[in-house]
Amino acid sequence: MASFVRTGRKIVAIGRNFAEHAKEFNNAVPTEPFFFLKPTTSYVASGGRVEIPQGVIVHHEVELGVIIGKTGRDISEAEADSYVAGYALAIDMTARNMQDAVKKKGLPWSAAKGFDTFTPISSFIPKESISDPHNINLWLKINDTFKQNGNTTDMIFRIPRLIQHISSIMTLEEGDLILTGTPSGVGPVEPGDTITAGLAIPSSSSSSPLATLK
Amino acid sequence: MASFVRTGRKIVAIGRNFAEHAKEFNNAVPTEPFFFLKPTTSYVASGGRVEIPQGVIVHHEVELGVIIGKTGRDISEAEADSYVAGYALAIDMTARNMQDAVKKKGLPWSAAKGFDTFTPISSFIPKESISDPHNINLWLKINDTFKQNGNTTDMIFRIPRLIQHISSIMTLEEGDLILTGTPSGVGPVEPGDTITAGLAIPSSSSSSPLATLK
Ligand SMILES: [Mg+2]
Ligand SMILES: [Mg+2]
Ligand SMILES: [Mg+2]
C-alpha cells in the first residue's frame, strides 16, 4: 500500500471530528460522522507547492490519514482494524471563502476541497509503526509559527466508527485514504509561506516525528 | 477507454444543468456550472440492482456521461473536444431525502450521492457514434411508464464549458466520467421497480437507441 497515492481511487474526508475545531466556526459538534470526497488528483507529495487560486482564501487542516488495505462494505467497528494497512500525515487544504459561500447555498463542497495540490500527503507509514492511532500528536507550522497542535485522542468519532460509517454507504477499497478530521487552529496560508507539519508518538523517546510534510 | 468503469478514478457530476429540472425543486437556474464528486464504487452495470437503503428515498436522474480520454488541466473550451474519448448513458441515483437534509444544513452531498450502485452505467460509446452530443434524446421509464424524456440541446452549460470549468479546478484524467446533468421528471424508485433508460440520436433512421440501461 506504499503506492496508495498512485493506485487509490478515493479520498474520504471526515468533517468536524474535533470539538475545538467545530467551535472555531460556530458549527455544532456532530452527533454522527459526516464526510466529503476529495479527488485523488489533489494529492501532492512533501516538498511540493500548494496552489493558491486567484481570489481564494486557502486554509490548512492537518490530519491523520488512514490507508485501507483490503476491500470491504458494511464493516463492523470490531472488524475495522483489519482493514487498515497503515497511515499517512495529510493536510486537507480548503478554499474557505468558497466553502463558506456554498454552505450558505446548500451546494456541494467538492470544488472548495478539490483543487489540484489540496491534499499534501506524506509517504506511507506502516501500521506497525503506530501502536495507538488515537494517541498521536499532529502539528502544523507556517514559517516558524505553530498554528495547530493537537492529539488524535480528541477525535469525536474514532477510526473504527469512521470505517463503519463510511462503509455502511460505500465500499472501501485497497488504497483508499480516510482523512480523520483536523484539530483546532486552522487558518489561511499566503503565497510564499512554508507549511511544515508533523505526526509523532508522544511517548516516543526519539524526538524525530514519524512523518513530516514541508 | 472501454475500461473506464474499472480504471477511472473519478466521477464529476454537474448539478442543475437543465432549467426545467432546476425548477422542479424551486432551485435557481445556475449562472455558472457547479459539480459534486461520486465515488467509482457507485458504478453498477446494466442489468444490475440498485440499492435502496433503509429509510432512504432514492430518485433517478438520467444523464449523458462524457468519458475523458487524456489528462488535462485548465483546458479551454476550444480544446475541450480533443479530451473526449466517448460517452455513456448513466443514471445519477440520489438519496433525495438525505440530500434535502444536508442542503438545509450546508453539509456535503457526498453520502446522498455516493452509495454503492448509485451510478448505473452503460458500456462505452465511441465518440464517432455521436456526431452531436448536444442533440441526444435521453429517456427513462419506471416499469412501463415514461418519467424522463429530454434532449441534451437543453443543457444550460454545454460540454466544452463543463470541461473548461472542472479542469480549472482539478486535473481531468483518462477514464474520468463527467455526468452532464439531468432533464426534468426525476422522481422516486420503489423496491421491485424496473428502471429502463435510453440514449438515442433523434434523426437516426434506426429506431434502436445507442445505449439502454435496465
Ligand atoms: Mg478537514
Ligand atoms: Mg460534496
Ligand atoms: Mg444529477
Coordinates of C-alpha atoms and ligand atoms in Angstrom, one line a residue:
Chain A
M1 CA 0.0 0.0 0.0
A2 CA 3.0 2.3 -0.2
S3 CA 1.7 3.1 -3.7
F4 CA -1.7 4.4 -2.4
V5 CA -1.2 7.9 -3.9
R6 CA -0.9 6.4 -7.4
T7 CA -3.3 3.5 -7.1
G8 CA -6.0 4.6 -4.7
R9 CA -9.4 5.7 -6.1
K10 CA -10.8 7.8 -3.4
I11 CA -10.2 10.1 -0.5
V12 CA -13.0 10.2 2.1
A13 CA -12.6 13.2 4.4
I14 CA -14.4 13.5 7.7
G15 CA -15.7 16.9 8.8
R16 CA -15.7 18.4 12.3
N17 CA -14.2 15.4 14.2
F18 CA -12.6 17.6 16.9
A19 CA -14.9 19.6 19.1
E20 CA -12.5 22.5 19.4
H21 CA -12.3 22.8 15.6
A22 CA -16.1 22.6 15.1
K23 CA -16.4 25.5 17.6
E24 CA -13.8 27.6 15.6
F25 CA -16.5 28.3 13.0
N26 CA -19.5 28.1 15.4
N27 CA -20.5 24.8 14.0
A28 CA -22.4 22.3 16.1
V29 CA -20.5 19.3 17.3
P30 CA -21.8 16.5 15.2
T31 CA -23.8 13.6 16.6
E32 CA -22.8 11.3 13.8
P33 CA -19.9 11.4 11.4
F34 CA -20.2 13.1 8.1
F35 CA -17.8 13.1 5.1
F36 CA -17.0 14.6 1.8
L37 CA -14.9 13.2 -1.2
K38 CA -11.7 14.7 -2.5
P39 CA -10.3 13.7 -5.9
T40 CA -7.0 11.8 -6.0
T41 CA -5.8 14.5 -8.4
S42 CA -5.5 16.7 -5.3
Y43 CA -2.5 14.7 -3.9
V44 CA 0.9 16.5 -3.7
A45 CA 4.0 15.0 -2.1
S46 CA 6.1 16.5 0.6
G47 CA 8.3 19.3 -0.9
G48 CA 5.7 20.2 -3.5
R49 CA 3.8 23.5 -3.8
V50 CA 0.2 24.2 -2.9
E51 CA -1.8 26.2 -5.4
I52 CA -3.5 29.4 -4.1
P53 CA -6.1 30.1 -6.8
Q54 CA -6.9 33.7 -7.6
G55 CA -9.3 35.2 -5.1
V56 CA -9.3 32.1 -2.9
I57 CA -8.6 32.0 0.8
V58 CA -6.8 28.7 1.4
H59 CA -6.8 27.2 4.9
H60 CA -4.6 24.4 6.3
E61 CA -6.1 21.5 8.2
V62 CA -3.5 18.9 9.4
E63 CA -5.0 15.4 9.7
L64 CA -4.1 11.8 10.3
G65 CA -4.8 9.7 7.2
V66 CA -5.8 6.1 7.4
I67 CA -5.0 3.9 4.4
I68 CA -7.3 1.0 3.6
G69 CA -5.6 -2.4 2.9
K70 CA -8.5 -4.5 1.6
T71 CA -11.9 -4.1 0.1
G72 CA -14.9 -4.1 2.4
R73 CA -18.5 -3.0 2.8
D74 CA -20.6 -2.8 5.9
I75 CA -17.6 -3.2 8.1
S76 CA -18.3 -3.5 11.8
E77 CA -16.3 -1.5 14.3
A78 CA -15.0 -4.7 15.7
E79 CA -13.5 -5.8 12.3
A80 CA -12.4 -2.3 11.2
D81 CA -8.8 -2.5 12.3
S82 CA -8.2 -5.5 10.0
Y83 CA -9.0 -3.2 7.0
V84 CA -6.3 -0.7 8.0
A85 CA -3.0 -1.0 6.1
G86 CA -1.3 2.0 7.5
Y87 CA -1.3 5.7 8.0
A88 CA -0.1 9.0 6.5
L89 CA 0.2 12.6 7.5
A90 CA -2.0 14.8 5.4
I91 CA -3.2 18.4 5.1
D92 CA -6.8 18.9 4.0
M93 CA -6.3 22.2 2.2
T94 CA -9.6 24.1 2.0
A95 CA -10.8 27.1 -0.1
R96 CA -12.5 28.6 2.9
N97 CA -14.3 31.5 1.3
M98 CA -15.6 29.2 -1.4
Q99 CA -16.7 26.7 1.2
D100 CA -18.5 29.4 3.2
A101 CA -20.3 30.5 0.1
V102 CA -21.5 27.1 -0.9
K103 CA -22.5 26.1 2.6
K104 CA -24.9 29.1 2.7
K105 CA -26.4 28.0 -0.6
G106 CA -26.6 24.3 0.3
L107 CA -24.3 23.4 -2.6
P108 CA -21.6 20.7 -2.7
W109 CA -18.2 21.2 -1.1
S110 CA -16.3 19.4 -3.9
A111 CA -14.8 22.4 -5.6
A112 CA -13.8 24.1 -2.4
K113 CA -12.0 20.9 -1.3
G114 CA -10.9 19.6 -4.6
F115 CA -8.3 21.8 -6.3
D116 CA -5.1 20.1 -7.5
T117 CA -2.5 20.1 -4.7
F118 CA -5.1 20.4 -2.0
T119 CA -4.1 17.2 -0.3
P120 CA -0.4 17.3 0.7
I121 CA 0.5 13.8 1.8
S122 CA 3.4 12.1 3.5
S123 CA 4.8 8.7 2.4
F124 CA 3.1 5.5 3.8
I125 CA 3.5 4.8 7.5
P126 CA 3.2 1.0 8.1
K127 CA 0.6 0.1 10.6
E128 CA 3.2 -1.5 12.9
S129 CA 4.8 1.9 13.5
I130 CA 1.7 3.3 15.2
S131 CA 0.5 1.1 18.1
D132 CA -2.2 3.6 19.2
P133 CA -3.6 5.8 16.4
H134 CA -5.7 7.6 19.0
N135 CA -2.7 9.0 20.8
I136 CA -0.8 10.8 18.1
N137 CA 0.4 14.4 18.1
L138 CA -0.4 16.3 15.0
W139 CA 1.1 19.8 14.5
L140 CA 1.5 22.3 11.8
K141 CA 3.6 25.4 11.5
I142 CA 3.5 28.3 9.0
N143 CA 7.0 29.5 8.5
D144 CA 8.3 29.4 12.1
T145 CA 5.0 29.7 14.0
F146 CA 2.9 26.9 15.4
K147 CA -0.7 27.1 14.2
Q148 CA -2.1 23.6 15.0
N149 CA -1.0 21.3 17.8
G150 CA -3.5 18.6 18.6
N151 CA -3.7 14.9 19.6
T152 CA -5.9 12.3 18.0
T153 CA -7.2 11.3 21.4
D154 CA -9.6 14.3 21.0
M155 CA -11.4 12.8 17.9
I156 CA -15.1 12.8 18.5
F157 CA -15.5 9.6 16.4
R158 CA -12.7 7.1 16.5
I159 CA -11.3 5.3 13.5
P160 CA -13.3 2.1 13.8
R161 CA -16.5 4.2 13.9
L162 CA -15.4 6.2 10.8
I163 CA -14.7 3.0 8.9
Q164 CA -18.1 1.5 10.0
H165 CA -19.9 4.7 9.0
I166 CA -18.3 5.2 5.6
S167 CA -18.5 1.5 4.6
S168 CA -22.2 1.5 5.5
I169 CA -22.6 3.8 2.5
M170 CA -19.8 2.9 0.1
T171 CA -17.3 0.1 -0.4
L172 CA -13.8 0.9 0.8
E173 CA -11.1 -0.3 -1.5
E174 CA -7.4 -1.0 -1.1
G175 CA -5.5 2.3 -1.4
D176 CA -8.4 4.5 -0.3
L177 CA -7.5 7.2 2.1
I178 CA -9.6 8.4 5.1
L179 CA -8.9 11.8 6.4
T180 CA -9.9 11.7 10.1
G181 CA -10.5 15.4 10.7
T182 CA -8.5 18.4 12.0
P183 CA -7.7 19.8 15.4
S184 CA -8.3 23.5 16.1
G185 CA -6.0 26.2 14.8
V186 CA -6.8 26.2 11.1
G187 CA -6.2 29.4 9.2
P188 CA -5.0 30.9 6.0
V189 CA -1.8 30.4 4.1
E190 CA -0.3 33.1 1.9
P191 CA 1.8 32.9 -1.2
G192 CA 5.4 32.3 -0.2
D193 CA 4.6 30.7 3.2
T194 CA 6.3 27.5 4.1
I195 CA 4.0 24.9 5.7
T196 CA 5.6 22.3 7.9
A197 CA 3.5 19.6 9.5
G198 CA 4.4 16.6 11.7
L199 CA 3.0 13.5 13.2
A200 CA 4.6 12.0 16.3
I201 CA 4.1 9.5 19.1
P202 CA 4.0 11.5 22.3
S203 CA 5.7 8.8 24.4
S204 CA 8.4 8.2 21.9
S205 CA 11.9 8.5 23.3
S206 CA 13.1 9.7 19.9
S207 CA 12.4 13.4 19.2
S208 CA 12.0 12.8 15.5
P209 CA 8.5 12.7 14.2
L210 CA 7.2 9.7 12.3
A211 CA 6.3 11.9 9.3
T212 CA 6.8 15.5 8.3
L213 CA 5.5 17.4 5.4
K214 CA 7.0 20.6 4.0
Chain B
M1 CA -11.4 3.8 -22.7
A2 CA -13.9 1.0 -22.8
S3 CA -12.5 0.0 -19.4
F4 CA -13.3 3.4 -17.8
V5 CA -15.5 1.8 -15.1
R6 CA -12.6 -0.3 -13.9
T7 CA -9.7 2.2 -14.4
G8 CA -11.2 5.6 -14.0
R9 CA -10.5 7.5 -10.7
K10 CA -13.3 10.0 -10.5
I11 CA -16.9 10.8 -11.4
V12 CA -17.6 14.5 -11.6
A13 CA -21.4 15.2 -11.7
I14 CA -22.9 18.6 -12.7
G15 CA -25.9 19.8 -10.8
R16 CA -28.9 21.7 -12.3
N17 CA -27.8 21.8 -15.9
F18 CA -31.4 21.7 -17.3
A19 CA -33.6 24.7 -16.4
E20 CA -36.8 22.6 -16.2
H21 CA -35.1 20.3 -13.7
A22 CA -33.7 23.1 -11.6
K23 CA -37.3 24.5 -11.3
E24 CA -38.7 21.1 -10.2
F25 CA -37.2 21.8 -6.8
N26 CA -37.5 25.6 -6.9
N27 CA -33.8 25.9 -7.3
A28 CA -32.4 29.0 -9.1
V29 CA -31.0 28.3 -12.6
P30 CA -27.3 28.5 -12.1
T31 CA -25.2 31.3 -13.6
E32 CA -22.1 29.1 -13.6
P33 CA -21.7 25.3 -13.5
F34 CA -21.3 23.5 -10.2
F35 CA -20.4 19.9 -9.5
F36 CA -20.0 17.2 -6.9
L37 CA -18.0 14.0 -6.8
K38 CA -19.3 10.5 -6.8
P39 CA -17.1 7.5 -5.9
T40 CA -16.3 5.0 -8.6
T41 CA -17.5 2.3 -6.2
S42 CA -21.0 3.6 -7.1
Y43 CA -20.9 2.1 -10.6
V44 CA -23.2 -0.7 -11.5
A45 CA -23.5 -2.2 -15.0
S46 CA -26.8 -2.6 -16.9
G47 CA -28.8 -5.5 -15.6
G48 CA -27.6 -4.9 -12.0
R49 CA -29.6 -3.9 -9.0
V50 CA -29.8 -0.5 -7.3
E51 CA -29.7 -0.5 -3.6
I52 CA -32.5 1.3 -1.8
P53 CA -31.1 1.8 1.7
Q54 CA -33.4 1.6 4.7
G55 CA -35.3 4.9 5.2
V56 CA -34.0 6.5 2.0
I57 CA -36.0 8.0 -0.8
V58 CA -34.0 7.2 -4.0
H59 CA -34.6 9.3 -7.1
H60 CA -33.5 8.6 -10.7
E61 CA -31.7 11.2 -12.8
V62 CA -30.9 10.0 -16.3
E63 CA -27.8 11.7 -17.8
L64 CA -25.3 11.8 -20.6
G65 CA -21.9 10.7 -19.4
V66 CA -18.7 12.1 -21.1
I67 CA -15.6 9.9 -20.8
I68 CA -12.2 11.7 -20.7
G69 CA -9.5 10.3 -23.0
K70 CA -6.4 12.1 -21.9
T71 CA -5.1 14.0 -18.9
G72 CA -5.5 17.8 -18.8
R73 CA -5.8 20.9 -16.6
D74 CA -7.0 24.3 -17.5
I75 CA -8.5 23.1 -20.7
S76 CA -10.0 25.8 -22.9
E77 CA -13.5 25.4 -24.4
A78 CA -11.8 25.4 -27.8
E79 CA -9.6 22.4 -26.9
A80 CA -12.2 20.5 -24.9
D81 CA -13.4 18.2 -27.6
S82 CA -10.0 16.7 -28.0
Y83 CA -10.2 15.4 -24.4
V84 CA -13.4 13.5 -25.0
A85 CA -12.9 9.8 -25.7
G86 CA -16.5 8.9 -25.8
Y87 CA -19.8 8.8 -24.0
A88 CA -22.0 6.6 -21.8
L89 CA -25.6 6.6 -20.6
A90 CA -25.8 6.9 -16.8
I91 CA -28.3 7.3 -14.0
D92 CA -27.2 9.6 -11.2
M93 CA -29.2 7.9 -8.4
T94 CA -29.8 10.3 -5.5
A95 CA -30.9 9.8 -1.9
R96 CA -33.3 12.7 -2.1
N97 CA -34.3 13.0 1.5
M98 CA -30.7 12.8 2.7
Q99 CA -29.8 15.5 0.1
D100 CA -32.6 17.7 1.2
A101 CA -31.5 17.4 4.8
V102 CA -27.8 18.2 4.2
K103 CA -28.6 21.1 1.8
K104 CA -30.5 22.7 4.7
K105 CA -27.5 22.3 7.0
G106 CA -24.9 23.3 4.4
L107 CA -23.3 19.9 4.6
P108 CA -21.6 17.9 1.7
W109 CA -23.7 15.9 -0.8
S110 CA -21.2 13.0 -0.9
A111 CA -23.2 10.4 1.1
A112 CA -26.5 11.3 -0.6
K113 CA -25.0 10.7 -4.0
G114 CA -22.4 8.1 -3.1
F115 CA -24.0 4.8 -2.2
D116 CA -22.8 1.7 -3.9
T117 CA -24.9 1.1 -7.1
F118 CA -25.9 4.8 -7.3
T119 CA -24.3 5.2 -10.8
P120 CA -25.9 2.7 -13.2
I121 CA -23.7 3.0 -16.4
S122 CA -23.9 1.7 -19.9
S123 CA -20.9 0.3 -21.8
F124 CA -18.6 2.8 -23.6
I125 CA -20.0 4.6 -26.7
P126 CA -17.2 5.6 -29.0
K127 CA -17.0 9.3 -29.8
E128 CA -17.6 8.6 -33.5
S129 CA -21.1 7.2 -32.8
I130 CA -22.3 10.6 -31.6
S131 CA -21.7 13.4 -34.0
D132 CA -23.6 16.0 -32.0
P133 CA -23.7 15.3 -28.2
H134 CA -25.9 18.4 -27.8
N135 CA -28.8 16.8 -29.7
I136 CA -29.3 13.5 -28.0
N137 CA -32.6 12.1 -26.6
L138 CA -32.4 10.9 -23.0
W139 CA -35.3 9.0 -21.6
L140 CA -36.1 6.9 -18.5
K141 CA -39.0 4.6 -17.7
I142 CA -40.1 3.0 -14.5
N143 CA -41.7 -0.2 -15.3
D144 CA -43.8 0.8 -18.4
T145 CA -44.2 4.5 -17.6
F146 CA -42.1 7.2 -19.1
K147 CA -40.7 9.5 -16.4
Q148 CA -38.0 11.5 -18.1
N149 CA -37.8 12.4 -21.8
G150 CA -35.4 15.2 -22.6
N151 CA -32.8 16.3 -25.1
T152 CA -29.3 17.5 -24.4
T153 CA -29.9 20.6 -26.5
D154 CA -31.5 22.0 -23.4
M155 CA -28.3 21.9 -21.3
I156 CA -27.6 25.3 -19.7
F157 CA -23.8 24.7 -19.9
R158 CA -22.6 22.7 -22.9
I159 CA -19.9 20.0 -22.7
P160 CA -16.9 22.3 -23.6
R161 CA -17.9 24.7 -20.9
L162 CA -18.2 21.9 -18.3
I163 CA -14.7 20.6 -19.2
Q164 CA -13.3 24.1 -19.0
H165 CA -14.9 24.7 -15.6
I166 CA -14.0 21.4 -14.0
S167 CA -10.4 21.4 -15.3
S168 CA -9.9 25.0 -14.0
I169 CA -10.1 23.3 -10.5
M170 CA -8.9 19.8 -10.9
T171 CA -6.9 17.7 -13.4
L172 CA -9.1 15.5 -15.6
E173 CA -7.6 12.1 -16.2
E174 CA -8.1 9.3 -18.7
G175 CA -11.1 7.3 -17.7
D176 CA -12.8 10.1 -15.6
L177 CA -16.5 10.4 -16.2
I178 CA -18.4 13.7 -16.3
L179 CA -22.2 13.4 -15.7
T180 CA -23.7 16.4 -17.5
G181 CA -27.0 16.9 -15.6
T182 CA -30.5 15.5 -15.8
P183 CA -33.6 16.8 -17.6
S184 CA -36.8 17.2 -15.7
G185 CA -39.0 14.3 -14.5
V186 CA -36.9 13.0 -11.7
G187 CA -38.7 11.0 -9.0
P188 CA -38.6 8.1 -6.6
V189 CA -38.0 4.4 -7.4
E190 CA -39.5 1.7 -5.2
P191 CA -38.2 -1.8 -4.4
G192 CA -39.1 -4.1 -7.2
D193 CA -39.4 -1.4 -9.9
T194 CA -37.6 -1.9 -13.2
I195 CA -35.8 1.2 -14.5
T196 CA -35.1 1.3 -18.2
A197 CA -33.2 4.2 -19.7
G198 CA -32.1 5.0 -23.2
L199 CA -30.0 7.4 -25.2
A200 CA -30.7 7.9 -28.9
I201 CA -30.0 10.2 -31.8
P202 CA -33.3 11.9 -32.8
S203 CA -32.6 11.9 -36.5
S204 CA -31.5 8.3 -36.6
S205 CA -33.3 6.3 -39.2
S206 CA -32.9 3.3 -36.9
S207 CA -35.3 3.1 -34.0
S208 CA -32.9 1.3 -31.7
P209 CA -31.2 3.5 -29.1
L210 CA -27.4 3.8 -28.9
A211 CA -27.5 2.6 -25.3
T212 CA -30.0 1.3 -22.9
L213 CA -29.8 0.5 -19.2
K214 CA -32.1 -1.8 -17.4
Ligands
MG1 MG -10.6 18.5 7.1
MG2 MG -19.8 17.3 -1.7
MG3 MG -27.6 14.6 -11.4

